[in-house]
mmCIF file of C-alpha atoms in Angstrom:
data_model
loop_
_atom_site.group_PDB
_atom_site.id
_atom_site.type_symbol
_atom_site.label_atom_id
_atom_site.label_comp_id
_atom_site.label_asym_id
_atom_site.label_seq_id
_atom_site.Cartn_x
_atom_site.Cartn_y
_atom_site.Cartn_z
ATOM 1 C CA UNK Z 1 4.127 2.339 -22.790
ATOM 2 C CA UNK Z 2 7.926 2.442 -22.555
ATOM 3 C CA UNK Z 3 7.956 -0.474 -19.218
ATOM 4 C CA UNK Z 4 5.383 -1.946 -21.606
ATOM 5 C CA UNK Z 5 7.776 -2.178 -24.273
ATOM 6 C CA UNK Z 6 11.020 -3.211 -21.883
ATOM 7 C CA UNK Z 7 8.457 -5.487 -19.754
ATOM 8 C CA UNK Z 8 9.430 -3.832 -16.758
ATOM 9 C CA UNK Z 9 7.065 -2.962 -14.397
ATOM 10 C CA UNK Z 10 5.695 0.811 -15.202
ATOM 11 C CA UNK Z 11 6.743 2.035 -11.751
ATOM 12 C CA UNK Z 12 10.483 1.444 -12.599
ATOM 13 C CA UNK Z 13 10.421 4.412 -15.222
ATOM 14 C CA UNK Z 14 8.176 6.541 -13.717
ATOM 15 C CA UNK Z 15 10.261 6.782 -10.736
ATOM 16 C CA UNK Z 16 13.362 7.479 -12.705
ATOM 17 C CA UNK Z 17 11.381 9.971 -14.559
ATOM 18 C CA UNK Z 18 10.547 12.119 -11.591
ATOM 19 C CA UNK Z 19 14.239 11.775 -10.416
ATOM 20 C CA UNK Z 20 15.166 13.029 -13.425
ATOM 21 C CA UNK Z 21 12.764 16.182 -13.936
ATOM 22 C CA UNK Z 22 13.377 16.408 -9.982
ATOM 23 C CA UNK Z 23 16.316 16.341 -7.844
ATOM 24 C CA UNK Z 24 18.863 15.459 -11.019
ATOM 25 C CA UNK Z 25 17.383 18.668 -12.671
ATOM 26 C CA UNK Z 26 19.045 20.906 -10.315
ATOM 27 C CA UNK Z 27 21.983 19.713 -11.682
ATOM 28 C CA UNK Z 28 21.272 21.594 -15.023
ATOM 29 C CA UNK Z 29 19.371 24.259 -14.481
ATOM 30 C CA UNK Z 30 20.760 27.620 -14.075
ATOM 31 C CA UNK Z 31 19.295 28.786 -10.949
ATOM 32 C CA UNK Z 32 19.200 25.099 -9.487
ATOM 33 C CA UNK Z 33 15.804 24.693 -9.176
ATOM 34 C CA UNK Z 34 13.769 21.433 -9.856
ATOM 35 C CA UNK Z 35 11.535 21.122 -13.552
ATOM 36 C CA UNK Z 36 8.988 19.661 -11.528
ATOM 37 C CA UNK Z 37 8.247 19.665 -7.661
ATOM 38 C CA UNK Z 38 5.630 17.880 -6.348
ATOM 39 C CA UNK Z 39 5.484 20.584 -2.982
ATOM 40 C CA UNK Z 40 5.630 23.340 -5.881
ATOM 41 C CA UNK Z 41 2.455 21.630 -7.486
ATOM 42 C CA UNK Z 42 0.457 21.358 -4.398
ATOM 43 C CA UNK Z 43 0.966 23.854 -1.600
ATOM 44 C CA UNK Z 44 0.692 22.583 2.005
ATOM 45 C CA UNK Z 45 -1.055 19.686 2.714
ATOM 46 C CA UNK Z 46 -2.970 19.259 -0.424
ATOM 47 C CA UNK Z 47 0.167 17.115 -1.666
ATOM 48 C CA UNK Z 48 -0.750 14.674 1.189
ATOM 49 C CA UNK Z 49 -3.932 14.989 0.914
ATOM 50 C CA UNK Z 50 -4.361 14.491 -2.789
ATOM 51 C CA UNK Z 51 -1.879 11.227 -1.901
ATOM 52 C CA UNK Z 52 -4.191 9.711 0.770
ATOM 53 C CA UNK Z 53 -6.947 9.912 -1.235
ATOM 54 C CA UNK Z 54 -5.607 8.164 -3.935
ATOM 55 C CA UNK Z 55 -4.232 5.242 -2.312
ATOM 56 C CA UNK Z 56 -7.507 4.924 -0.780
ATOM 57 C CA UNK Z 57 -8.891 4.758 -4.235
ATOM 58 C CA UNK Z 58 -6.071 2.139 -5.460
ATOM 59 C CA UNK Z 59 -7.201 0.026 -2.836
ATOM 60 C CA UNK Z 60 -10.527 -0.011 -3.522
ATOM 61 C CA UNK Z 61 -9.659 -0.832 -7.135
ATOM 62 C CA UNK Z 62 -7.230 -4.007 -5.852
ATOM 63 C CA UNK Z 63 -9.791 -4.747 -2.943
ATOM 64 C CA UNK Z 64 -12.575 -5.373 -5.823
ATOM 65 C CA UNK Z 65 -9.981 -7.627 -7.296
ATOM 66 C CA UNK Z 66 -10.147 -9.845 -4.170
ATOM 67 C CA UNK Z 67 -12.554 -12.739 -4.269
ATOM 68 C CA UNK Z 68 -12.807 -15.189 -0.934
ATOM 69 C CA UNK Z 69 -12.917 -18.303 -3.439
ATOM 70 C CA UNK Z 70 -9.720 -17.997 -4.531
ATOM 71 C CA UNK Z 71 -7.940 -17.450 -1.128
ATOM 72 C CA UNK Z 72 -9.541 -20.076 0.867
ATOM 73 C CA UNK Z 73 -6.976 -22.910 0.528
ATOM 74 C CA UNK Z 74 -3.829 -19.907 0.932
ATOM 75 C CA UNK Z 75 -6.075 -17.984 3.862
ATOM 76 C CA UNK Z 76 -3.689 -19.243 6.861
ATOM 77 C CA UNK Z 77 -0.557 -18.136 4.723
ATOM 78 C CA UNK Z 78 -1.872 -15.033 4.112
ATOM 79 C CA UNK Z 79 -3.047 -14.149 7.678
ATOM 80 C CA UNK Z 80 0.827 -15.825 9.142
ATOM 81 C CA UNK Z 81 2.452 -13.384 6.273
ATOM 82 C CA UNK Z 82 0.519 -10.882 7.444
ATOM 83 C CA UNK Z 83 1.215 -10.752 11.431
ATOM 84 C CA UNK Z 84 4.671 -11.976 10.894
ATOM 85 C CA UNK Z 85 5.302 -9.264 7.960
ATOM 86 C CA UNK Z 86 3.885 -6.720 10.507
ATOM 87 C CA UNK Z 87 5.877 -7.876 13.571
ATOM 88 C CA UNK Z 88 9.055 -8.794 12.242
ATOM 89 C CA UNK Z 89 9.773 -5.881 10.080
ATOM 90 C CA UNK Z 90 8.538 -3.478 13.091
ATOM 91 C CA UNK Z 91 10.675 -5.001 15.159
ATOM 92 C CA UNK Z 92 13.836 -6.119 12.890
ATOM 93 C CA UNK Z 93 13.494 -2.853 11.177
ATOM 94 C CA UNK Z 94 13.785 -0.791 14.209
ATOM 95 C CA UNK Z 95 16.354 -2.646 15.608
ATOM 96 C CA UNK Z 96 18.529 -2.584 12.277
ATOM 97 C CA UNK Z 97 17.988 0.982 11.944
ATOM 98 C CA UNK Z 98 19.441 1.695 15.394
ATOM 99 C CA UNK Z 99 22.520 0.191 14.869
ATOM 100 C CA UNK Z 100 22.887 0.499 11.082
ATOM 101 C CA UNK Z 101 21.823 4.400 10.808
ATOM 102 C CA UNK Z 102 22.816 4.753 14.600
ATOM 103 C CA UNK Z 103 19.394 6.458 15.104
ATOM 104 C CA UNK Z 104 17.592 6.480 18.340
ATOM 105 C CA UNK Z 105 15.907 3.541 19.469
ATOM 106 C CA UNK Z 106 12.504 5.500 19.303
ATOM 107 C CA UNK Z 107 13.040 6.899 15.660
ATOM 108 C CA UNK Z 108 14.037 3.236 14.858
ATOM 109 C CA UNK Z 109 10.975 1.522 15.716
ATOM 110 C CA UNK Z 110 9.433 4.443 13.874
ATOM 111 C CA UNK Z 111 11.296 3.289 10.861
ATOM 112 C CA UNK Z 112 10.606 0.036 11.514
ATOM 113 C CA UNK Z 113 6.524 0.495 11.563
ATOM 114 C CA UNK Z 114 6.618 2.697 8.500
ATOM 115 C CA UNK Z 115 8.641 -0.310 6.177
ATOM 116 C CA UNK Z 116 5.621 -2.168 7.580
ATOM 117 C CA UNK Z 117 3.639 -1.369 4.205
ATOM 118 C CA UNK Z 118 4.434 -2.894 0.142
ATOM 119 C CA UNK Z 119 1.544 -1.557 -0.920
ATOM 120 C CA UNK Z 120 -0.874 -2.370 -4.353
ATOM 121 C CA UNK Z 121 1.086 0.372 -6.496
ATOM 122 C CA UNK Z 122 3.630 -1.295 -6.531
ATOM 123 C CA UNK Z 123 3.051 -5.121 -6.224
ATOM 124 C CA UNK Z 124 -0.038 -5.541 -8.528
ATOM 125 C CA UNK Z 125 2.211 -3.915 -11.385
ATOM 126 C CA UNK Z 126 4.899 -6.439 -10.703
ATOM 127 C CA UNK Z 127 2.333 -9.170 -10.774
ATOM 128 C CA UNK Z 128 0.904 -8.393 -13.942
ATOM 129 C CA UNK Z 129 4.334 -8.854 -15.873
ATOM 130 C CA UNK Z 130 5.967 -11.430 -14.058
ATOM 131 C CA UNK Z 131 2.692 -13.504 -14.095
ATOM 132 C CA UNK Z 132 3.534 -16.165 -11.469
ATOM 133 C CA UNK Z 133 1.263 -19.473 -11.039
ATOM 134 C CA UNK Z 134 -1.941 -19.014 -9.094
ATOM 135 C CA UNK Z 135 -1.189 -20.197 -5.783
ATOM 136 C CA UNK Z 136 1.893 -16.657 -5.495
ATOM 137 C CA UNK Z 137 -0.289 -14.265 -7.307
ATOM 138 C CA UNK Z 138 -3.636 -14.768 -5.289
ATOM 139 C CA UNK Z 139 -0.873 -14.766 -1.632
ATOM 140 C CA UNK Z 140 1.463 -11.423 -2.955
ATOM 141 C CA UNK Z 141 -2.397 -10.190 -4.052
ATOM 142 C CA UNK Z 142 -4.054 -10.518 -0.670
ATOM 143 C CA UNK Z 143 -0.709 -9.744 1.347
ATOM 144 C CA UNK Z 144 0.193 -6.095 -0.786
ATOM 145 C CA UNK Z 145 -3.526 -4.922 -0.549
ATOM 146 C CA UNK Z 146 -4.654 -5.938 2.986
ATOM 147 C CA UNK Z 147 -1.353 -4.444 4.552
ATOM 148 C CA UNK Z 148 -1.531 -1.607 3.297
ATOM 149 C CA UNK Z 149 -4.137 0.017 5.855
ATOM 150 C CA UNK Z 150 -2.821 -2.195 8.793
ATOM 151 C CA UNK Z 151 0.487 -0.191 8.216
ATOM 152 C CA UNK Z 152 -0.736 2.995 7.639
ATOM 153 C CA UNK Z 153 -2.563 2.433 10.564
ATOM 154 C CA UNK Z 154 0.535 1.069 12.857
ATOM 155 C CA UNK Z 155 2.665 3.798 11.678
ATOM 156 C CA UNK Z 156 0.248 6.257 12.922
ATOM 157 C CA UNK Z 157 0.227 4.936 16.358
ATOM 158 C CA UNK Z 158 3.678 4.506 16.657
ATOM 159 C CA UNK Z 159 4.016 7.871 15.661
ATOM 160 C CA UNK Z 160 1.571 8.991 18.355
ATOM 161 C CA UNK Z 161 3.762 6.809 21.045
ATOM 162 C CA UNK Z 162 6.470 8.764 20.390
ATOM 163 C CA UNK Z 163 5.203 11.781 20.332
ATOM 164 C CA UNK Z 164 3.523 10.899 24.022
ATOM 165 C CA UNK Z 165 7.306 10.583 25.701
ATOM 166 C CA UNK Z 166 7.023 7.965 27.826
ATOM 167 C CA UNK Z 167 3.830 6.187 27.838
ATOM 168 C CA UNK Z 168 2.956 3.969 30.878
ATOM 169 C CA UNK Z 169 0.841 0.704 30.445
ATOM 170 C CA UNK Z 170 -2.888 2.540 30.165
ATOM 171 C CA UNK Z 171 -1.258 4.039 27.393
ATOM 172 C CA UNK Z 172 -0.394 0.946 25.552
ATOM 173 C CA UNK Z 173 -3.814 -0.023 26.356
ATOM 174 C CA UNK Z 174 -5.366 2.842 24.907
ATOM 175 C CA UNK Z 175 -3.345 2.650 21.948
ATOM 176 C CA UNK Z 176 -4.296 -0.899 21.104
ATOM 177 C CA UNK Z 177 -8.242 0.210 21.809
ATOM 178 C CA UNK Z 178 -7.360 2.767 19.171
ATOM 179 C CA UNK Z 179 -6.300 0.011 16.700
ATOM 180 C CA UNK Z 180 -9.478 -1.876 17.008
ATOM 181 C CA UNK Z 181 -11.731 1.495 16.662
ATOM 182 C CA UNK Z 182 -9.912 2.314 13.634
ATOM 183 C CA UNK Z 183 -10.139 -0.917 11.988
ATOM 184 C CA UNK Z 184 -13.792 -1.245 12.883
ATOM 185 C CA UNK Z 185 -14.916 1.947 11.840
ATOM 186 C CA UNK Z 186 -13.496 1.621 8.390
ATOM 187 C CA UNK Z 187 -15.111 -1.624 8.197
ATOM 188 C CA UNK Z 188 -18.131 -0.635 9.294
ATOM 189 C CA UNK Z 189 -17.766 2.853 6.991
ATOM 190 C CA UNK Z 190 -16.762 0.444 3.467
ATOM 191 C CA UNK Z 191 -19.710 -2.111 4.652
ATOM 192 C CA UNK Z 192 -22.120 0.871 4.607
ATOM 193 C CA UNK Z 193 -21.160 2.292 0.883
ATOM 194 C CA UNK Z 194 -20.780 -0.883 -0.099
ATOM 195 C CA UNK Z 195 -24.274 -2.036 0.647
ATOM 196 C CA UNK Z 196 -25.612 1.300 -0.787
ATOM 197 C CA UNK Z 197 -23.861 0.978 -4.314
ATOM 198 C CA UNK Z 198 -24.996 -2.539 -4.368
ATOM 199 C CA UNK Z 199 -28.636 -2.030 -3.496
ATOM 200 C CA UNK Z 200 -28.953 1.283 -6.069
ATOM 201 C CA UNK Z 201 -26.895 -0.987 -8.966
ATOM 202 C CA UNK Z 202 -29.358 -3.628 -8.004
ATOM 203 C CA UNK Z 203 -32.447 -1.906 -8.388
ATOM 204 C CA UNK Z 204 -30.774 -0.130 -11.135
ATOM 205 C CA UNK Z 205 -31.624 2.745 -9.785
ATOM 206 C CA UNK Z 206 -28.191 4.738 -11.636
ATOM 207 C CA UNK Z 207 -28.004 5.043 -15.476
ATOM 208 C CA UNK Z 208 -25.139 3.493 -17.434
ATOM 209 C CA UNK Z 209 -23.266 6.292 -18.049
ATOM 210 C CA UNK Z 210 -23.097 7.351 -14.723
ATOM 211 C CA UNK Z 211 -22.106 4.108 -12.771
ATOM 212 C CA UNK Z 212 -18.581 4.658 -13.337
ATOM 213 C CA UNK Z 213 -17.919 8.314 -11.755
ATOM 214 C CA UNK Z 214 -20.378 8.083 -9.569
ATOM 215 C CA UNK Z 215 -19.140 4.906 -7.681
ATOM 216 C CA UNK Z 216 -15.337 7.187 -7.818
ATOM 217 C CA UNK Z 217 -17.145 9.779 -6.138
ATOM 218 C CA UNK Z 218 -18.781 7.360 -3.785
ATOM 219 C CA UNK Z 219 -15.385 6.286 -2.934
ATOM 220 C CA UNK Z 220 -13.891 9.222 -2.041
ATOM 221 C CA UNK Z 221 -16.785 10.056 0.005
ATOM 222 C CA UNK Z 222 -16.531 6.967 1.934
ATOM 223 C CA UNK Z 223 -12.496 7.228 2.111
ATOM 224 C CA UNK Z 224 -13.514 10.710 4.013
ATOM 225 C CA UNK Z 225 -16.368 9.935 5.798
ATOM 226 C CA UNK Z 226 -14.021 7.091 7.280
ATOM 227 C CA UNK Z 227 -11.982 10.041 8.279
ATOM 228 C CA UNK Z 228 -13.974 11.789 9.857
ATOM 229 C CA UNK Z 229 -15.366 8.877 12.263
ATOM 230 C CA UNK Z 230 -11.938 8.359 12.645
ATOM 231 C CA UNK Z 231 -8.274 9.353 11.769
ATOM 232 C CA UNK Z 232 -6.346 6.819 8.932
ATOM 233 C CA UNK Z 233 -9.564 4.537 8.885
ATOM 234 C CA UNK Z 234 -10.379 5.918 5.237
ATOM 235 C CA UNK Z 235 -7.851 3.290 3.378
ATOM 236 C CA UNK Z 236 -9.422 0.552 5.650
ATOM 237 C CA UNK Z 237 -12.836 1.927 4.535
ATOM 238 C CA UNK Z 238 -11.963 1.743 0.736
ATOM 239 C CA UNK Z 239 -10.507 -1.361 0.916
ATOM 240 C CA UNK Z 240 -13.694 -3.332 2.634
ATOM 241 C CA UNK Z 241 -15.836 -1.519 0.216
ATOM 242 C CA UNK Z 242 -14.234 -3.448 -2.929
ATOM 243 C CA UNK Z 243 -13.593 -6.442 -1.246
ATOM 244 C CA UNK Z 244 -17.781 -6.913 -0.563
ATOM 245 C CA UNK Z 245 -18.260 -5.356 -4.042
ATOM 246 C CA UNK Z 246 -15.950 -8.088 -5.488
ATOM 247 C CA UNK Z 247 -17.630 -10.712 -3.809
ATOM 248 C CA UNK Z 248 -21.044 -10.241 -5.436
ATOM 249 C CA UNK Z 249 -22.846 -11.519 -8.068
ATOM 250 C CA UNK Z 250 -23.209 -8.098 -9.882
ATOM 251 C CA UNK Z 251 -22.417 -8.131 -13.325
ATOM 252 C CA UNK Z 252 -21.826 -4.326 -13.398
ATOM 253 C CA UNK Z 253 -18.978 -4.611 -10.855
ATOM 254 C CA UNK Z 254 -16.674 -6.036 -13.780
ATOM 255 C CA UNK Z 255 -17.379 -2.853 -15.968
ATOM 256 C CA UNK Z 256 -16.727 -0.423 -12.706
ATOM 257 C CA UNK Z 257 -13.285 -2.930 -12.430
ATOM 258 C CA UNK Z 258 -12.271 -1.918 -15.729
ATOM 259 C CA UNK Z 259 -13.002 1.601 -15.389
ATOM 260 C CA UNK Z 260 -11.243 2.096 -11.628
ATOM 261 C CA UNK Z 261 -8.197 0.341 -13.379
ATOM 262 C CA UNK Z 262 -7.810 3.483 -16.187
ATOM 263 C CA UNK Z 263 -8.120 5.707 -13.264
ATOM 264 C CA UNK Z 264 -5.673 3.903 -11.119
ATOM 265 C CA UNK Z 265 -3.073 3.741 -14.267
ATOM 266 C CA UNK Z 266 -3.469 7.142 -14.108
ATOM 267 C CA UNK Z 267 -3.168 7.937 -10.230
ATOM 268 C CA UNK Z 268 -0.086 5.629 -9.698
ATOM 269 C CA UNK Z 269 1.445 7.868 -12.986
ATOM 270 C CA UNK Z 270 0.864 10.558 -11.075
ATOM 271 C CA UNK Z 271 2.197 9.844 -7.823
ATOM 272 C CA UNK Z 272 5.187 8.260 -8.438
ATOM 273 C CA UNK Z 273 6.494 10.887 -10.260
ATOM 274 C CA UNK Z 274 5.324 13.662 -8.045
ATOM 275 C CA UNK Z 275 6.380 11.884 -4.957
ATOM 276 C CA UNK Z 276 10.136 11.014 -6.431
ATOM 277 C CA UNK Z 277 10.030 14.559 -7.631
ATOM 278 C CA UNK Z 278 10.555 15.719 -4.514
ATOM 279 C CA UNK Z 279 13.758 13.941 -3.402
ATOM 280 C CA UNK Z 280 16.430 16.269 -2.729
ATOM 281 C CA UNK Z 281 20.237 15.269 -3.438
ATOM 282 C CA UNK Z 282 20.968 16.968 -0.116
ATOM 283 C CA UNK Z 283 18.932 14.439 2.033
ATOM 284 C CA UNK Z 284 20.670 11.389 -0.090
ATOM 285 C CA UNK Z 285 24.081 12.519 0.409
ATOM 286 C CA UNK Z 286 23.290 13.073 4.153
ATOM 287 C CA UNK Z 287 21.867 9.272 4.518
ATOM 288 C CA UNK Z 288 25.488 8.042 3.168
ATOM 289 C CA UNK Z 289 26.180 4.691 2.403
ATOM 290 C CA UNK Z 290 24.985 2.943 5.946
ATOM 291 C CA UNK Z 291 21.684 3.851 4.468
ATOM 292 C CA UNK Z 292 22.390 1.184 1.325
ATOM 293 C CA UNK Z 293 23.488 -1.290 3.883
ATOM 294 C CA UNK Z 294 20.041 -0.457 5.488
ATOM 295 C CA UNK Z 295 18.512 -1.274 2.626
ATOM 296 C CA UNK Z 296 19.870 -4.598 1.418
ATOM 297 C CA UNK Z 297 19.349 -5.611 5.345
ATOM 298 C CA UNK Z 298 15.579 -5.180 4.767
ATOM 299 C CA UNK Z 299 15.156 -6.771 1.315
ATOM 300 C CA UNK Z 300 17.273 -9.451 1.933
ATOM 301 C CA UNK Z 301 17.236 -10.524 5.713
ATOM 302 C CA UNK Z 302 14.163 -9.256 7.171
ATOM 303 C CA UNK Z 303 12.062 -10.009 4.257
ATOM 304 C CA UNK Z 304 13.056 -13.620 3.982
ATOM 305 C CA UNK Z 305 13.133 -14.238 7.850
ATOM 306 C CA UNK Z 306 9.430 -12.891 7.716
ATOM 307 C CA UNK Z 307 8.063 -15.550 4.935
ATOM 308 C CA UNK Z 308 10.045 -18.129 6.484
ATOM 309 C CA UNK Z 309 7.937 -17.675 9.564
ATOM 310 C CA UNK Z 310 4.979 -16.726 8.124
ATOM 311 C CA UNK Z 311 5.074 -19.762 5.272
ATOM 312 C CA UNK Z 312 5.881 -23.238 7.788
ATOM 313 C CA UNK Z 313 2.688 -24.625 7.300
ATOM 314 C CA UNK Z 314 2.057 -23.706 4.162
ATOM 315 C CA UNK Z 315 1.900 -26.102 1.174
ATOM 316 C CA UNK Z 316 4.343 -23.929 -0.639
ATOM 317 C CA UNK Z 317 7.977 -25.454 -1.952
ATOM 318 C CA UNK Z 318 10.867 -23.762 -1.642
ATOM 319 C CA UNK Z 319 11.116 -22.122 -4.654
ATOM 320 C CA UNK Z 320 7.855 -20.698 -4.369
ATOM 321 C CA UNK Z 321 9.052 -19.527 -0.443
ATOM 322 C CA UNK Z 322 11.986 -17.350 -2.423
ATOM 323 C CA UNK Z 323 9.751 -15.748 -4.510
ATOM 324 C CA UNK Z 324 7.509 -14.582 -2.525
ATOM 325 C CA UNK Z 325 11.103 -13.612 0.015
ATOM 326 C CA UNK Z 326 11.875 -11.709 -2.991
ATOM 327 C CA UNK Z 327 8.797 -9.640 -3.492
ATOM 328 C CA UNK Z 328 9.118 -6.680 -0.990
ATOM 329 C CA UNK Z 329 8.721 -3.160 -2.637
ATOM 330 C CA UNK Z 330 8.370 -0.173 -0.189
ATOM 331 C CA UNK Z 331 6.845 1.479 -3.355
ATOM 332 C CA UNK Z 332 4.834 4.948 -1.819
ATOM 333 C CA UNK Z 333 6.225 5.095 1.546
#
């Protein structure tokens, strides 16, 4: 209500919320412990957990937002944005963070995969107040939700890289086998639920008042089942699932639309303050100020070197170009 009421996108205050009821909190409290902690809430894992899962459900929600009418004269941007976006700020990223943060070349490319991802939470909110013409919204659209998974994914297998020591060429191999297995068995995974809630909406084989939770709890179970085929293919999963949904002539699907967006409202709520919650003034003190320097490097170099690349045969002018240059949020990372 209150980014409402400023027209500010809602993730703005919600952040500063949980940075206020979090770290900042210490500040006041006699004992200096935190109002809220999001590792206090959820012990172990769950935290994560409980995160993954609803990403996975955001992204179904902005995949069944995703119709392939409205992207077919923008497709080549978006794919160039996309490879570009995932190259460049792997490899910029990682080499900035080396000799900004003066971290290991191997810790830097780790950086550099996990800046990869913008992510729906944050860039759908932006769109919805800013409201730019047709031709941005439907490219940032596409570009936040698709790249979310292909991160995730990326950072995973960099991760696994390092953790290897010094992988030889079968390695790299395997790794890029692992990709493609990923990928395809989310795809496959969100095809499958996807043609099931279609078929049973179809026939309509599920009442009214149970279309809504049951095609949540259909989601989760795919995000999982993904899972278990394989690891990180869930948000892949999810995000097929809504994109076929959205691409049907179901009437229903609008009514399920309007129904995943309360719940997302509601997730995103959540999880930005949680996550923001759990900041600790120790780690920002240790980061220093190389780490702003860090920052402005990857919002205002990286970014803009990526769309310029990813945008040269695009019918876009060069206002549009800066725009879209200037819409980079690392929201849940």
């Amino acid at each position: 209500w209150l980014a409402w009421r400023i027209k500010q996108p809602a993730i703005l205050p919600l952040i500063l919320i949980g940075i206020l009821v979090g770290p900042l909190s210490t500040l006041f409290t006699s004992g200096g412990e935190k109002l809220l902690d999001g590792d206090g809430i959820f012990s172990g894992d769950l935290l994560f957990s409980f995160v993954s899962i609803s990403v996975g459900v955001i992204l179904f929600e902005g995949g069944l937002t995703l119709r392939l009418k409205e992207i077919k004269t923008q497709a080549g941007t978006v794919r160039n944005l996309l490879f570009f976006g995932m190259v460049g700020t792997f490899l910029m990223g990682g080499v900035a963070a080396h000799y900004i943060m003066d971290l290991s070349w191997r810790l830097s490319f780790f950086f550099g995969a996990l800046i990869i991802v913008s992510g729906p939470t944050v860039v759908l909110p932006i769109l919805r107040n800013v409201k730019p013409n047709t031709k941005i919204n439907t490219i940032l659209k596409w570009e936040g939700i698709l790249i979310d998974p292909f991160g995730a994914l990326v950072a995973v297998l960099v991760y696994e890289v390092i953790q290897s020591g010094h992988p030889g060429e079968s390695y790299t191999i395997e790794m890029l086998q692992e990709f493609f297995i990923t990928i395809s068995a989310g795809a496959a995974a969100g095809a499958i639920s996807a043609g099931i809630l279609w078929y049973l909406l179809r026939k309509n084989q599920l009442p009214k008042y149970l279309r809504n939770v049951f095609t949540l709890g259909l989601v989760i179970l795919t995000f999982a089942f993904a899972e278990l085929i394989h690891t990180e293919a869930g948000l892949m999963a999810t995000t097929v699932m809504g994109i076929i949904l959205a691409n049907t002539k179901l009437d229903e699907i609008k009514k399920i639309l309007s129904f995943k967006e309360d719940v997302v409202l509601i997730l995103i709520s959540v999880l930005f303050i949680l996550l923001s919650s759990r900041i600790n003034i120790k780690d920002l003190e240790t980061l220093g100020w190389p780490s702003i320097l860090l920052f402005v490097v990857v919002i205002l170099v990286i970014r803009p070197i990526c769309v310029l690349f990813g945008t040269l045969k695009s019918d876009l002018n060069w206002r549009e170009k800066l725009f879209i240059s200037w819409i980079a949020p690392r929201g849940i990372v």
